[in-house]
């Protein structure tokens, strides 16, 4: 779970950049060996109400992700591979739960 009330995820451009920078096809192939399709939202492709247009909404694009982060003020000024803004590194805090412990 990501807290969208705290920086840097309080900026929609950063959240969009994360979506664009995630190579879902490669991740699902590596983890599930082709036995699962990539997720593009909270519903699977076989779930009633699934919108297949979501798969086209945020296609994998590192360049677009980088442009959004730059627009939001995050850049790698010192060339160390970590984006910073106002001297602070871009760090994401996430709460991860193990399978089966997701609250109902």
mmCIF file of N, CA and C in Angstrom:
data_model
loop_
_atom_site.group_PDB
_atom_site.id
_atom_site.type_symbol
_atom_site.label_atom_id
_atom_site.label_comp_id
_atom_site.label_asym_id
_atom_site.label_seq_id
_atom_site.Cartn_x
_atom_site.Cartn_y
_atom_site.Cartn_z
ATOM 1 N N UNK A 1 0.845 -1.167 0.000
ATOM 2 C CA UNK A 1 0.000 0.000 0.000
ATOM 3 C C UNK A 1 0.895 1.236 0.000
ATOM 4 N N UNK A 2 0.511 2.212 -0.766
ATOM 5 C CA UNK A 2 1.288 3.431 -0.876
ATOM 6 C C UNK A 2 0.495 4.590 -0.291
ATOM 7 N N UNK A 3 1.149 5.391 0.521
ATOM 8 C CA UNK A 3 0.498 6.542 1.141
ATOM 9 C C UNK A 3 0.605 7.731 0.190
ATOM 10 N N UNK A 4 -0.503 8.085 -0.440
ATOM 11 C CA UNK A 4 -0.518 9.172 -1.414
ATOM 12 C C UNK A 4 -0.711 10.534 -0.767
ATOM 13 N N UNK A 5 -0.671 10.582 0.547
ATOM 14 C CA UNK A 5 -0.764 11.858 1.255
ATOM 15 C C UNK A 5 0.605 12.388 1.655
ATOM 16 N N UNK A 6 1.612 11.521 1.547
ATOM 17 C CA UNK A 6 2.980 11.913 1.929
ATOM 18 C C UNK A 6 3.841 12.014 0.682
ATOM 19 N N UNK A 7 4.795 12.962 0.694
ATOM 20 C CA UNK A 7 5.723 13.058 -0.428
ATOM 21 C C UNK A 7 6.569 11.786 -0.522
ATOM 22 N N UNK A 8 6.969 11.383 -1.673
ATOM 23 C CA UNK A 8 6.758 12.013 -2.968
ATOM 24 C C UNK A 8 5.482 11.570 -3.672
ATOM 25 N N UNK A 9 4.743 10.635 -3.067
ATOM 26 C CA UNK A 9 3.573 10.081 -3.742
ATOM 27 C C UNK A 9 2.336 10.970 -3.655
ATOM 28 N N UNK A 10 2.467 12.122 -3.020
ATOM 29 C CA UNK A 10 1.355 13.072 -3.019
ATOM 30 C C UNK A 10 1.281 13.823 -4.350
ATOM 31 N N UNK A 11 2.268 13.617 -5.199
ATOM 32 C CA UNK A 11 2.311 14.236 -6.523
ATOM 33 C C UNK A 11 1.865 13.200 -7.561
ATOM 34 N N UNK A 12 0.781 13.496 -8.252
ATOM 35 C CA UNK A 12 0.250 12.574 -9.252
ATOM 36 C C UNK A 12 1.238 12.232 -10.344
ATOM 37 N N UNK A 13 2.137 13.162 -10.667
ATOM 38 C CA UNK A 13 3.139 12.875 -11.698
ATOM 39 C C UNK A 13 4.092 11.772 -11.261
ATOM 40 N N UNK A 14 4.410 11.736 -9.989
ATOM 41 C CA UNK A 14 5.291 10.682 -9.475
ATOM 42 C C UNK A 14 4.571 9.342 -9.536
ATOM 43 N N UNK A 15 3.299 9.324 -9.160
ATOM 44 C CA UNK A 15 2.533 8.080 -9.231
ATOM 45 C C UNK A 15 2.399 7.603 -10.673
ATOM 46 N N UNK A 16 2.149 8.526 -11.596
ATOM 47 C CA UNK A 16 2.065 8.151 -13.010
ATOM 48 C C UNK A 16 3.407 7.629 -13.512
ATOM 49 N N UNK A 17 4.492 8.254 -13.082
ATOM 50 C CA UNK A 17 5.824 7.796 -13.479
ATOM 51 C C UNK A 17 6.066 6.365 -13.012
ATOM 52 N N UNK A 18 5.612 6.025 -11.820
ATOM 53 C CA UNK A 18 5.772 4.651 -11.325
ATOM 54 C C UNK A 18 5.021 3.664 -12.214
ATOM 55 N N UNK A 19 3.811 4.046 -12.618
ATOM 56 C CA UNK A 19 3.038 3.173 -13.508
ATOM 57 C C UNK A 19 3.749 2.988 -14.844
ATOM 58 N N UNK A 20 4.253 4.076 -15.399
ATOM 59 C CA UNK A 20 4.935 4.020 -16.694
ATOM 60 C C UNK A 20 6.266 3.278 -16.619
ATOM 61 N N UNK A 21 6.926 3.324 -15.485
ATOM 62 C CA UNK A 21 8.241 2.704 -15.330
ATOM 63 C C UNK A 21 8.173 1.231 -14.942
ATOM 64 N N UNK A 22 6.983 0.705 -14.762
ATOM 65 C CA UNK A 22 6.827 -0.691 -14.362
ATOM 66 C C UNK A 22 6.596 -1.562 -15.596
ATOM 67 N N UNK A 23 7.516 -2.454 -15.872
ATOM 68 C CA UNK A 23 7.418 -3.364 -17.012
ATOM 69 C C UNK A 23 6.642 -4.608 -16.570
ATOM 70 N N UNK A 24 5.336 -4.487 -16.586
ATOM 71 C CA UNK A 24 4.466 -5.559 -16.088
ATOM 72 C C UNK A 24 4.677 -6.884 -16.820
ATOM 73 N N UNK A 25 4.840 -6.825 -18.143
ATOM 74 C CA UNK A 25 5.001 -8.058 -18.922
ATOM 75 C C UNK A 25 6.247 -8.822 -18.495
ATOM 76 N N UNK A 26 7.357 -8.127 -18.310
ATOM 77 C CA UNK A 26 8.599 -8.783 -17.900
ATOM 78 C C UNK A 26 8.485 -9.329 -16.488
ATOM 79 N N UNK A 27 7.850 -8.572 -15.612
ATOM 80 C CA UNK A 27 7.688 -9.020 -14.220
ATOM 81 C C UNK A 27 6.839 -10.281 -14.155
ATOM 82 N N UNK A 28 5.690 -10.290 -14.829
ATOM 83 C CA UNK A 28 4.822 -11.475 -14.762
ATOM 84 C C UNK A 28 5.458 -12.678 -15.455
ATOM 85 N N UNK A 29 6.219 -12.442 -16.517
ATOM 86 C CA UNK A 29 6.918 -13.548 -17.177
ATOM 87 C C UNK A 29 7.963 -14.140 -16.242
ATOM 88 N N UNK A 30 8.720 -13.273 -15.564
ATOM 89 C CA UNK A 30 9.772 -13.752 -14.661
ATOM 90 C C UNK A 30 9.200 -14.495 -13.465
ATOM 91 N N UNK A 31 8.073 -14.031 -12.936
ATOM 92 C CA UNK A 31 7.512 -14.639 -11.725
ATOM 93 C C UNK A 31 6.615 -15.827 -12.046
ATOM 94 N N UNK A 32 5.760 -15.677 -13.059
ATOM 95 C CA UNK A 32 4.757 -16.701 -13.347
ATOM 96 C C UNK A 32 5.052 -17.524 -14.602
ATOM 97 N N UNK A 33 6.160 -17.233 -15.282
ATOM 98 C CA UNK A 33 6.556 -18.031 -16.432
ATOM 99 C C UNK A 33 5.517 -18.090 -17.540
ATOM 100 N N UNK A 34 4.798 -17.020 -17.756
ATOM 101 C CA UNK A 34 3.809 -16.982 -18.819
ATOM 102 C C UNK A 34 2.454 -17.565 -18.449
ATOM 103 N N UNK A 35 2.290 -18.000 -17.215
ATOM 104 C CA UNK A 35 1.030 -18.604 -16.769
ATOM 105 C C UNK A 35 0.037 -17.580 -16.248
ATOM 106 N N UNK A 36 0.421 -16.322 -16.238
ATOM 107 C CA UNK A 36 -0.461 -15.259 -15.764
ATOM 108 C C UNK A 36 -0.263 -14.051 -16.662
ATOM 109 N N UNK A 37 -1.331 -13.295 -16.845
ATOM 110 C CA UNK A 37 -1.203 -12.082 -17.640
ATOM 111 C C UNK A 37 -0.915 -10.898 -16.715
ATOM 112 N N UNK A 38 -0.314 -9.844 -17.247
ATOM 113 C CA UNK A 38 -0.006 -8.668 -16.424
ATOM 114 C C UNK A 38 -1.270 -8.016 -15.873
ATOM 115 N N UNK A 39 -1.160 -7.429 -14.701
ATOM 116 C CA UNK A 39 -2.277 -6.707 -14.088
ATOM 117 C C UNK A 39 -2.182 -5.230 -14.463
ATOM 118 N N UNK A 40 -3.306 -4.675 -14.840
ATOM 119 C CA UNK A 40 -3.357 -3.255 -15.196
ATOM 120 C C UNK A 40 -4.337 -2.496 -14.311
ATOM 121 N N UNK A 41 -4.824 -3.126 -13.293
ATOM 122 C CA UNK A 41 -5.750 -2.508 -12.360
ATOM 123 C C UNK A 41 -6.104 -3.520 -11.290
ATOM 124 N N UNK A 42 -7.080 -3.212 -10.462
ATOM 125 C CA UNK A 42 -7.418 -4.112 -9.359
ATOM 126 C C UNK A 42 -8.192 -5.358 -9.794
ATOM 127 N N UNK A 43 -8.729 -5.361 -11.016
ATOM 128 C CA UNK A 43 -9.506 -6.508 -11.495
ATOM 129 C C UNK A 43 -8.720 -7.281 -12.542
ATOM 130 N N UNK A 44 -8.842 -8.597 -12.525
ATOM 131 C CA UNK A 44 -8.196 -9.410 -13.559
ATOM 132 C C UNK A 44 -9.027 -9.349 -14.831
ATOM 133 N N UNK A 45 -8.413 -9.749 -15.932
ATOM 134 C CA UNK A 45 -9.071 -9.677 -17.234
ATOM 135 C C UNK A 45 -10.331 -10.536 -17.311
ATOM 136 N N UNK A 46 -10.473 -11.537 -16.454
ATOM 137 C CA UNK A 46 -11.658 -12.399 -16.496
ATOM 138 C C UNK A 46 -12.722 -11.982 -15.487
ATOM 139 N N UNK A 47 -12.498 -10.899 -14.761
ATOM 140 C CA UNK A 47 -13.434 -10.425 -13.759
ATOM 141 C C UNK A 47 -14.479 -9.506 -14.387
ATOM 142 N N UNK A 48 -15.737 -9.687 -14.017
ATOM 143 C CA UNK A 48 -16.801 -8.810 -14.513
ATOM 144 C C UNK A 48 -16.471 -7.363 -14.165
ATOM 145 N N UNK A 49 -16.590 -6.489 -15.132
ATOM 146 C CA UNK A 49 -16.313 -5.083 -14.915
ATOM 147 C C UNK A 49 -14.915 -4.656 -15.312
ATOM 148 N N UNK A 50 -14.068 -5.620 -15.674
ATOM 149 C CA UNK A 50 -12.713 -5.293 -16.101
ATOM 150 C C UNK A 50 -12.767 -4.460 -17.382
ATOM 151 N N UNK A 51 -11.941 -3.437 -17.461
ATOM 152 C CA UNK A 51 -11.889 -2.572 -18.636
ATOM 153 C C UNK A 51 -10.591 -2.855 -19.392
ATOM 154 N N UNK A 52 -10.661 -3.483 -20.567
ATOM 155 C CA UNK A 52 -9.436 -3.815 -21.302
ATOM 156 C C UNK A 52 -8.659 -2.590 -21.775
ATOM 157 N N UNK A 53 -9.288 -1.433 -21.802
ATOM 158 C CA UNK A 53 -8.587 -0.213 -22.206
ATOM 159 C C UNK A 53 -7.534 0.211 -21.188
ATOM 160 N N UNK A 54 -7.628 -0.296 -19.954
ATOM 161 C CA UNK A 54 -6.629 0.041 -18.931
ATOM 162 C C UNK A 54 -5.232 -0.408 -19.327
ATOM 163 N N UNK A 55 -5.145 -1.482 -20.093
ATOM 164 C CA UNK A 55 -3.837 -1.996 -20.513
ATOM 165 C C UNK A 55 -3.099 -0.994 -21.394
ATOM 166 N N UNK A 56 -3.829 -0.097 -22.025
ATOM 167 C CA UNK A 56 -3.211 0.899 -22.904
ATOM 168 C C UNK A 56 -2.981 2.235 -22.204
ATOM 169 N N UNK A 57 -3.526 2.407 -21.022
ATOM 170 C CA UNK A 57 -3.483 3.709 -20.347
ATOM 171 C C UNK A 57 -2.077 4.117 -19.919
ATOM 172 N N UNK A 58 -1.334 3.198 -19.341
ATOM 173 C CA UNK A 58 0.028 3.484 -18.891
ATOM 174 C C UNK A 58 0.976 2.412 -19.429
ATOM 175 N N UNK A 59 1.297 2.463 -20.718
ATOM 176 C CA UNK A 59 2.228 1.470 -21.265
ATOM 177 C C UNK A 59 3.631 1.690 -20.714
ATOM 178 N N UNK A 60 4.407 0.638 -20.673
ATOM 179 C CA UNK A 60 5.777 0.731 -20.172
ATOM 180 C C UNK A 60 6.562 1.733 -21.000
ATOM 181 N N UNK A 61 7.073 2.770 -20.353
ATOM 182 C CA UNK A 61 7.863 3.784 -21.045
ATOM 183 C C UNK A 61 8.776 4.484 -20.043
ATOM 184 N N UNK A 62 10.027 4.054 -20.013
ATOM 185 C CA UNK A 62 10.993 4.675 -19.106
ATOM 186 C C UNK A 62 11.200 6.145 -19.447
ATOM 187 N N UNK A 63 11.155 6.471 -20.734
ATOM 188 C CA UNK A 63 11.368 7.861 -21.145
ATOM 189 C C UNK A 63 10.247 8.772 -20.645
ATOM 190 N N UNK A 64 9.004 8.313 -20.787
ATOM 191 C CA UNK A 64 7.878 9.124 -20.289
ATOM 192 C C UNK A 64 7.921 9.235 -18.767
ATOM 193 N N UNK A 65 8.305 8.157 -18.104
ATOM 194 C CA UNK A 65 8.421 8.186 -16.648
ATOM 195 C C UNK A 65 9.483 9.190 -16.218
ATOM 196 N N UNK A 66 10.621 9.163 -16.886
ATOM 197 C CA UNK A 66 11.710 10.098 -16.557
ATOM 198 C C UNK A 66 11.276 11.543 -16.789
ATOM 199 N N UNK A 67 10.524 11.777 -17.867
ATOM 200 C CA UNK A 67 10.059 13.132 -18.165
ATOM 201 C C UNK A 67 9.100 13.634 -17.086
ATOM 202 N N UNK A 68 8.213 12.754 -16.615
ATOM 203 C CA UNK A 68 7.286 13.148 -15.547
ATOM 204 C C UNK A 68 8.026 13.453 -14.250
ATOM 205 N N UNK A 69 9.012 12.627 -13.913
ATOM 206 C CA UNK A 69 9.783 12.881 -12.698
ATOM 207 C C UNK A 69 10.551 14.188 -12.798
ATOM 208 N N UNK A 70 11.113 14.450 -13.968
ATOM 209 C CA UNK A 70 11.823 15.708 -14.169
ATOM 210 C C UNK A 70 10.869 16.888 -14.022
ATOM 211 N N UNK A 71 9.690 16.763 -14.622
ATOM 212 C CA UNK A 71 8.670 17.812 -14.512
ATOM 213 C C UNK A 71 8.277 18.058 -13.057
ATOM 214 N N UNK A 72 8.272 16.996 -12.254
ATOM 215 C CA UNK A 72 7.912 17.100 -10.840
ATOM 216 C C UNK A 72 9.082 17.584 -9.980
ATOM 217 N N UNK A 73 10.227 17.826 -10.622
ATOM 218 C CA UNK A 73 11.373 18.366 -9.884
ATOM 219 C C UNK A 73 12.380 17.340 -9.424
ATOM 220 N N UNK A 74 12.231 16.083 -9.826
ATOM 221 C CA UNK A 74 13.148 15.025 -9.409
ATOM 222 C C UNK A 74 14.168 14.782 -10.509
ATOM 223 N N UNK A 75 15.448 14.997 -10.204
ATOM 224 C CA UNK A 75 16.507 14.780 -11.180
ATOM 225 C C UNK A 75 17.709 14.139 -10.504
ATOM 226 N N UNK A 76 18.562 13.549 -11.323
ATOM 227 C CA UNK A 76 19.789 12.931 -10.827
ATOM 228 C C UNK A 76 20.926 13.913 -11.063
ATOM 229 N N UNK A 77 21.001 14.928 -10.238
ATOM 230 C CA UNK A 77 21.959 16.016 -10.422
ATOM 231 C C UNK A 77 23.413 15.569 -10.288
ATOM 232 N N UNK A 78 23.682 14.582 -9.432
ATOM 233 C CA UNK A 78 25.076 14.177 -9.206
ATOM 234 C C UNK A 78 25.466 12.907 -9.962
ATOM 235 N N UNK A 79 24.552 12.350 -10.765
ATOM 236 C CA UNK A 79 24.877 11.196 -11.594
ATOM 237 C C UNK A 79 25.054 9.891 -10.873
ATOM 238 N N UNK A 80 24.531 9.775 -9.650
ATOM 239 C CA UNK A 80 24.691 8.526 -8.899
ATOM 240 C C UNK A 80 23.568 7.521 -9.133
ATOM 241 N N UNK A 81 22.609 7.869 -10.024
ATOM 242 C CA UNK A 81 21.508 6.958 -10.319
ATOM 243 C C UNK A 81 20.308 7.134 -9.411
ATOM 244 N N UNK A 82 20.386 8.069 -8.456
ATOM 245 C CA UNK A 82 19.274 8.334 -7.540
ATOM 246 C C UNK A 82 18.748 9.742 -7.821
ATOM 247 N N UNK A 83 17.476 9.857 -8.048
ATOM 248 C CA UNK A 83 16.872 11.175 -8.278
ATOM 249 C C UNK A 83 16.702 11.900 -6.948
ATOM 250 N N UNK A 84 16.936 13.205 -7.000
ATOM 251 C CA UNK A 84 16.796 14.030 -5.801
ATOM 252 C C UNK A 84 15.959 15.260 -6.140
ATOM 253 N N UNK A 85 15.410 15.843 -5.106
ATOM 254 C CA UNK A 85 14.733 17.140 -5.208
ATOM 255 C C UNK A 85 15.013 17.891 -3.918
ATOM 256 N N UNK A 86 15.485 19.104 -4.055
ATOM 257 C CA UNK A 86 15.817 19.927 -2.895
ATOM 258 C C UNK A 86 16.781 19.204 -1.942
ATOM 259 N N UNK A 87 17.712 18.443 -2.526
ATOM 260 C CA UNK A 87 18.731 17.761 -1.727
ATOM 261 C C UNK A 87 18.269 16.467 -1.080
ATOM 262 N N UNK A 88 17.012 16.076 -1.282
ATOM 263 C CA UNK A 88 16.478 14.849 -0.677
ATOM 264 C C UNK A 88 16.324 13.763 -1.747
ATOM 265 N N UNK A 89 16.761 12.539 -1.454
ATOM 266 C CA UNK A 89 16.615 11.459 -2.433
ATOM 267 C C UNK A 89 15.161 11.025 -2.582
ATOM 268 N N UNK A 90 14.832 10.536 -3.760
ATOM 269 C CA UNK A 90 13.492 10.004 -4.022
ATOM 270 C C UNK A 90 13.406 8.630 -3.364
ATOM 271 N N UNK A 91 12.690 8.567 -2.274
ATOM 272 C CA UNK A 91 12.531 7.329 -1.512
ATOM 273 C C UNK A 91 11.042 7.049 -1.373
ATOM 274 N N UNK A 92 10.662 5.794 -1.587
ATOM 275 C CA UNK A 92 9.275 5.381 -1.441
ATOM 276 C C UNK A 92 9.140 4.492 -0.217
ATOM 277 N N UNK A 93 8.185 4.811 0.632
ATOM 278 C CA UNK A 93 7.845 3.947 1.760
ATOM 279 C C UNK A 93 6.609 3.156 1.359
ATOM 280 N N UNK A 94 6.641 1.861 1.571
ATOM 281 C CA UNK A 94 5.491 1.021 1.245
ATOM 282 C C UNK A 94 5.275 0.012 2.359
ATOM 283 N N UNK A 95 4.027 -0.296 2.605
ATOM 284 C CA UNK A 95 3.667 -1.342 3.551
ATOM 285 C C UNK A 95 3.305 -2.561 2.724
ATOM 286 N N UNK A 96 4.051 -3.621 2.901
ATOM 287 C CA UNK A 96 3.827 -4.842 2.132
ATOM 288 C C UNK A 96 3.331 -5.929 3.065
ATOM 289 N N UNK A 97 2.283 -6.604 2.637
ATOM 290 C CA UNK A 97 1.726 -7.681 3.440
ATOM 291 C C UNK A 97 1.999 -9.016 2.769
ATOM 292 N N UNK A 98 2.144 -10.041 3.571
ATOM 293 C CA UNK A 98 2.327 -11.367 3.004
ATOM 294 C C UNK A 98 0.990 -11.868 2.480
ATOM 295 N N UNK A 99 1.065 -12.816 1.582
ATOM 296 C CA UNK A 99 -0.133 -13.398 0.983
ATOM 297 C C UNK A 99 -1.043 -13.958 2.095
ATOM 298 N N UNK A 100 -2.308 -13.643 2.020
ATOM 299 C CA UNK A 100 -3.265 -14.146 2.993
ATOM 300 C C UNK A 100 -3.509 -13.217 4.162
ATOM 301 N N UNK A 101 -2.749 -12.107 4.247
ATOM 302 C CA UNK A 101 -2.955 -11.208 5.384
ATOM 303 C C UNK A 101 -3.557 -9.884 4.940
ATOM 304 N N UNK A 102 -4.069 -9.823 3.734
ATOM 305 C CA UNK A 102 -4.708 -8.601 3.258
ATOM 306 C C UNK A 102 -6.021 -8.430 4.011
ATOM 307 N N UNK A 103 -6.248 -7.249 4.599
ATOM 308 C CA UNK A 103 -7.501 -7.051 5.365
ATOM 309 C C UNK A 103 -8.728 -7.169 4.466
ATOM 310 N N UNK A 104 -9.797 -7.650 5.059
ATOM 311 C CA UNK A 104 -11.056 -7.810 4.295
ATOM 312 C C UNK A 104 -12.012 -6.712 4.608
#
